[in-house]
PDB file of C-alpha atoms in Angstrom:
ATOM      1  CA  MET A   1      -7.104  -4.157 -13.789  1.00  0.00           C
ATOM      2  CA  PHE A   2      -5.101  -4.536 -16.929  1.00  0.00           C
ATOM      3  CA  THR A   3      -3.261  -7.308 -18.690  1.00  0.00           C
ATOM      4  CA  HIS A   4       0.355  -7.453 -17.685  1.00  0.00           C
ATOM      5  CA  VAL A   5       2.992  -8.066 -20.301  1.00  0.00           C
ATOM      6  CA  CYS A   6       4.680 -11.197 -19.059  1.00  0.00           C
ATOM      7  CA  ARG A   7       7.998 -12.550 -20.139  1.00  0.00           C
ATOM      8  CA  PHE A   8       8.171 -16.261 -20.854  1.00  0.00           C
ATOM      9  CA  GLU A   9      11.012 -17.851 -18.936  1.00  0.00           C
ATOM     10  CA  ARG A  10      10.881 -21.587 -19.534  1.00  0.00           C
ATOM     11  CA  ALA A  11       8.725 -24.675 -19.838  1.00  0.00           C
ATOM     12  CA  GLU A  12       9.376 -27.713 -17.729  1.00  0.00           C
ATOM     13  CA  ASN A  13       7.249 -30.928 -17.709  1.00  0.00           C
ATOM     14  CA  GLY A  14       4.170 -29.037 -18.870  1.00  0.00           C
ATOM     15  CA  ASP A  15       4.692 -26.222 -16.360  1.00  0.00           C
ATOM     16  CA  ILE A  16       5.166 -22.795 -17.887  1.00  0.00           C
ATOM     17  CA  HIS A  17       7.235 -20.240 -15.981  1.00  0.00           C
ATOM     18  CA  VAL A  18       6.561 -16.546 -16.680  1.00  0.00           C
ATOM     19  CA  GLU A  19       7.796 -13.289 -15.181  1.00  0.00           C
ATOM     20  CA  VAL A  20       4.980 -10.960 -14.110  1.00  0.00           C
ATOM     21  CA  PRO A  21       6.005  -7.308 -13.546  1.00  0.00           C
ATOM     22  CA  ILE A  22       4.030  -5.486 -10.839  1.00  0.00           C
ATOM     23  CA  ASP A  23       4.569  -2.027  -9.370  1.00  0.00           C
ATOM     24  CA  ILE A  24       5.545  -1.414  -5.758  1.00  0.00           C
ATOM     25  CA  THR A  25       2.058  -0.304  -4.693  1.00  0.00           C
ATOM     26  CA  LEU A  26       0.466  -3.485  -6.036  1.00  0.00           C
ATOM     27  CA  ALA A  27       3.131  -5.538  -4.256  1.00  0.00           C
ATOM     28  CA  ALA A  28       2.499  -3.723  -0.971  1.00  0.00           C
ATOM     29  CA  LEU A  29      -1.297  -3.415  -1.085  1.00  0.00           C
ATOM     30  CA  GLY A  30      -2.227  -6.468  -3.142  1.00  0.00           C
ATOM     31  CA  GLY A  31      -4.843  -6.584  -5.869  1.00  0.00           C
ATOM     32  CA  VAL A  32      -5.961  -8.387  -8.978  1.00  0.00           C
ATOM     33  CA  VAL A  33      -4.194  -8.447 -12.357  1.00  0.00           C
ATOM     34  CA  ASP A  34      -4.932 -10.129 -15.669  1.00  0.00           C
ATOM     35  CA  VAL A  35      -2.147 -12.517 -16.644  1.00  0.00           C
ATOM     36  CA  PRO A  36      -1.917 -14.066 -20.134  1.00  0.00           C
ATOM     37  CA  THR A  37      -1.847 -17.856 -20.278  1.00  0.00           C
ATOM     38  CA  VAL A  38      -1.945 -20.280 -23.189  1.00  0.00           C
ATOM     39  CA  TYR A  39      -5.723 -20.429 -22.563  1.00  0.00           C
ATOM     40  CA  GLY A  40      -6.299 -16.660 -22.563  1.00  0.00           C
ATOM     41  CA  ASP A  41      -6.111 -13.972 -19.908  1.00  0.00           C
ATOM     42  CA  VAL A  42      -6.791 -15.117 -16.345  1.00  0.00           C
ATOM     43  CA  GLU A  43      -7.277 -12.994 -13.234  1.00  0.00           C
ATOM     44  CA  MET A  44      -4.603 -13.553 -10.623  1.00  0.00           C
ATOM     45  CA  THR A  45      -4.784 -12.226  -7.069  1.00  0.00           C
ATOM     46  CA  ILE A  46      -1.612 -10.631  -5.760  1.00  0.00           C
ATOM     47  CA  PRO A  47      -1.564 -10.941  -1.946  1.00  0.00           C
ATOM     48  CA  PRO A  48      -0.709  -7.861   0.150  1.00  0.00           C
ATOM     49  CA  GLY A  49       2.993  -7.742   0.985  1.00  0.00           C
ATOM     50  CA  ALA A  50       4.056  -9.740  -2.091  1.00  0.00           C
ATOM     51  CA  GLN A  51       7.839  -9.927  -2.272  1.00  0.00           C
ATOM     52  CA  PRO A  52      10.051  -9.620  -5.368  1.00  0.00           C
ATOM     53  CA  GLY A  53      10.720 -13.066  -6.818  1.00  0.00           C
ATOM     54  CA  ALA A  54       7.689 -14.636  -5.126  1.00  0.00           C
ATOM     55  CA  LYS A  55       6.143 -17.502  -7.089  1.00  0.00           C
ATOM     56  CA  LEU A  56       2.379 -17.693  -7.519  1.00  0.00           C
ATOM     57  CA  LEU A  57       0.938 -20.877  -8.954  1.00  0.00           C
ATOM     58  CA  MET A  58      -1.931 -21.000 -11.447  1.00  0.00           C
ATOM     59  CA  ARG A  59      -3.015 -24.633 -11.409  1.00  0.00           C
ATOM     60  CA  ALA A  60      -3.758 -26.333 -14.742  1.00  0.00           C
ATOM     61  CA  LYS A  61      -2.901 -23.201 -16.768  1.00  0.00           C
ATOM     62  CA  GLY A  62       0.282 -24.648 -18.271  1.00  0.00           C
ATOM     63  CA  ALA A  63       0.855 -26.802 -21.334  1.00  0.00           C
ATOM     64  CA  VAL A  64      -0.755 -30.192 -21.861  1.00  0.00           C
ATOM     65  CA  LYS A  65       1.526 -32.926 -20.542  1.00  0.00           C
ATOM     66  CA  LEU A  66       2.343 -35.704 -22.967  1.00  0.00           C
ATOM     67  CA  ARG A  67       2.216 -39.327 -21.923  1.00  0.00           C
ATOM     68  CA  GLY A  68       5.349 -40.812 -20.556  1.00  0.00           C
ATOM     69  CA  GLY A  69       6.675 -38.079 -18.285  1.00  0.00           C
ATOM     70  CA  ARG A  70       5.799 -37.507 -14.683  1.00  0.00           C
ATOM     71  CA  GLY A  71       2.057 -36.887 -14.350  1.00  0.00           C
ATOM     72  CA  GLY A  72       1.487 -37.466 -18.073  1.00  0.00           C
ATOM     73  CA  GLY A  73      -1.838 -36.707 -19.726  1.00  0.00           C
ATOM     74  CA  GLY A  74      -2.950 -33.696 -17.631  1.00  0.00           C
ATOM     75  CA  LYS A  75      -2.276 -29.993 -17.799  1.00  0.00           C
ATOM     76  CA  GLY A  76       0.766 -28.404 -16.257  1.00  0.00           C
ATOM     77  CA  ASP A  77       0.719 -25.309 -14.094  1.00  0.00           C
ATOM     78  CA  GLN A  78       1.711 -21.761 -14.858  1.00  0.00           C
ATOM     79  CA  VAL A  79       4.234 -20.487 -12.348  1.00  0.00           C
ATOM     80  CA  CYS A  80       4.251 -16.691 -12.111  1.00  0.00           C
ATOM     81  CA  HIS A  81       7.473 -15.149 -10.812  1.00  0.00           C
ATOM     82  CA  LEU A  82       6.726 -11.649  -9.478  1.00  0.00           C
ATOM     83  CA  LYS A  83       9.080  -8.906 -10.575  1.00  0.00           C
ATOM     84  CA  VAL A  84       8.484  -5.744  -8.565  1.00  0.00           C
ATOM     85  CA  THR A  85       9.239  -2.661 -10.642  1.00  0.00           C
ATOM     86  CA  VAL A  86      10.382   0.607  -9.098  1.00  0.00           C
ATOM     87  CA  PRO A  87       9.600   3.867 -10.914  1.00  0.00           C
ATOM     88  CA  LYS A  88      12.608   5.739 -12.295  1.00  0.00           C
ATOM     89  CA  ALA A  89      10.959   9.151 -11.960  1.00  0.00           C
ATOM     90  CA  LEU A  90       8.508  10.420  -9.348  1.00  0.00           C
ATOM     91  CA  THR A  91       6.198  13.405  -9.245  1.00  0.00           C
ATOM     92  CA  ALA A  92       6.609  15.778  -6.303  1.00  0.00           C
ATOM     93  CA  ARG A  93       3.467  14.346  -4.664  1.00  0.00           C
ATOM     94  CA  GLN A  94       4.659  10.741  -5.112  1.00  0.00           C
ATOM     95  CA  ARG A  95       8.029  11.625  -3.611  1.00  0.00           C
ATOM     96  CA  GLU A  96       6.342  13.365  -0.669  1.00  0.00           C
ATOM     97  CA  LEU A  97       4.022  10.407  -0.015  1.00  0.00           C
ATOM     98  CA  LEU A  98       6.860   7.884  -0.229  1.00  0.00           C
ATOM     99  CA  GLN A  99       8.953  10.027   2.124  1.00  0.00           C
ATOM    100  CA  ALA A 100       6.043  10.167   4.576  1.00  0.00           C
ATOM    101  CA  PHE A 101       5.712   6.372   4.328  1.00  0.00           C
ATOM    102  CA  GLN A 102       9.434   5.934   4.962  1.00  0.00           C
ATOM    103  CA  ASP A 103       9.284   8.297   7.940  1.00  0.00           C
ATOM    104  CA  ASP A 104       6.337   6.333   9.339  1.00  0.00           C
ATOM    105  CA  VAL A 105       8.195   3.035   8.937  1.00  0.00           C
ATOM    106  CA  ASN A 106      11.253   4.512  10.649  1.00  0.00           C
ATOM    107  CA  GLY A 107       9.191   6.017  13.469  1.00  0.00           C
ATOM    108  CA  VAL A 108       9.780   9.641  12.512  1.00  0.00           C
ATOM    109  CA  GLU A 109       6.731  11.811  13.171  1.00  0.00           C
ATOM    110  CA  LYS A 110       6.104  14.526  10.610  1.00  0.00           C
ATOM    111  CA  GLU A 111       2.911  16.183   9.470  1.00  0.00           C
ATOM    112  CA  VAL A 112       1.725  15.284   5.987  1.00  0.00           C
ATOM    113  CA  VAL A 113       0.596  18.097   3.742  1.00  0.00           C
ATOM    114  CA  GLY A 114      -2.765  17.348   2.108  1.00  0.00           C
ATOM    115  CA  GLU A 115      -3.759  17.931  -1.495  1.00  0.00           C
ATOM    116  CA  GLY A 116      -5.001  21.465  -0.832  1.00  0.00           C
ATOM    117  CA  GLY A 117      -1.681  22.431   0.748  1.00  0.00           C
ATOM    118  CA  GLU A 118      -3.270  22.337   4.205  1.00  0.00           C
ATOM    119  CA  GLU A 119      -1.546  20.474   6.956  1.00  0.00           C
ATOM    120  CA  GLU A 120      -3.339  17.383   8.139  1.00  0.00           C
ATOM    121  CA  GLY A 121      -2.976  17.239  11.858  1.00  0.00           C
ATOM    122  CA  GLY A 122      -5.899  19.161  13.332  1.00  0.00           C
ATOM    123  CA  GLU A 123      -6.507  16.444  15.910  1.00  0.00           C
ATOM    124  CA  GLU A 124      -2.936  16.732  17.149  1.00  0.00           C
ATOM    125  CA  GLU A 125      -3.326  20.491  17.568  1.00  0.00           C
ATOM    126  CA  GLU A 126      -6.529  19.970  19.568  1.00  0.00           C
ATOM    127  CA  LYS A 127      -4.764  17.447  21.822  1.00  0.00           C
ATOM    128  CA  GLU A 128      -1.912  19.903  22.397  1.00  0.00           C
ATOM    129  CA  GLU A 129      -4.400  22.638  23.335  1.00  0.00           C
ATOM    130  CA  GLU A 130      -6.142  20.281  25.760  1.00  0.00           C
ATOM    131  CA  GLU A 131      -2.794  19.363  27.334  1.00  0.00           C
ATOM    132  CA  GLU A 132      -1.954  23.060  27.764  1.00  0.00           C
ATOM    133  CA  GLU A 133      -5.308  23.628  29.456  1.00  0.00           C
ATOM    134  CA  GLU A 134      -4.607  20.735  31.809  1.00  0.00           C
ATOM    135  CA  LYS A 135      -1.241  22.271  32.675  1.00  0.00           C
ATOM    136  CA  GLU A 136      -2.931  25.575  33.612  1.00  0.00           C
ATOM    137  CA  GLY A 137      -4.938  23.733  36.202  1.00  0.00           C
ATOM    138  CA  PHE A 138      -8.569  23.035  36.751  1.00  0.00           C
ATOM    139  CA  PHE A 139      -9.463  26.219  38.632  1.00  0.00           C
ATOM    140  CA  SER A 140      -7.692  28.652  36.303  1.00  0.00           C
ATOM    141  CA  SER A 141      -9.399  27.119  33.267  1.00  0.00           C
ATOM    142  CA  LEU A 142     -12.719  27.175  35.152  1.00  0.00           C
ATOM    143  CA  PHE A 143     -12.399  30.853  36.022  1.00  0.00           C
ATOM    144  CA  SER A 144     -11.263  31.811  32.531  1.00  0.00           C
ATOM    145  CA  LYS A 145     -14.347  30.085  31.095  1.00  0.00           C
ATOM    146  CA  GLU A 146     -16.625  31.926  33.550  1.00  0.00           C
ATOM    147  CA  ASP A 147     -14.999  35.223  32.542  1.00  0.00           C
ATOM    148  CA  ASP A 148     -15.586  34.388  28.861  1.00  0.00           C
ATOM    149  CA  ASP A 149     -19.237  33.516  29.545  1.00  0.00           C
ATOM    150  CA  SER A 150     -19.856  36.750  31.467  1.00  0.00           C
ATOM    151  CA  LYS A 151     -18.308  38.820  28.654  1.00  0.00           C
ATOM    152  CA  LYS A 152     -20.603  37.142  26.124  1.00  0.00           C
ATOM    153  CA  LYS A 153     -23.699  37.996  28.204  1.00  0.00           C
ATOM    154  CA  GLU A 154     -22.778  41.703  28.324  1.00  0.00           C
TER     155      GLU A 154
END
């Protein structure tokens, strides 16, 4: 969590409108950020799947309303307009992960390479081997296992 640098947009009847920049991962996954208000920093929860331009309301975190106007005497709200920021440069790993995400969204099946350079997909390989064994037939796999067991005993 860190305090986001917000840009003041406007004040209207005690309500303060600010622009809160968040990165694409925070917008997609959700999380908690510290947002500055006139009363100090306040934690704000970003819901998963937050869209650019979404407005999140922080009740009673705006300016004090003067008598006379609508709802005079109380505190206004702070309206946070989410601005989703997209990185201008990506590392090779970030690019690879985003490409894998895009492929998943589009229904393209590709194996993801893990951090150690090893392919993650061992379960798929095991399933393929099992399917090949099924294709060979029950008796041929049974006899090949018996042959393997007899060789081990010798």
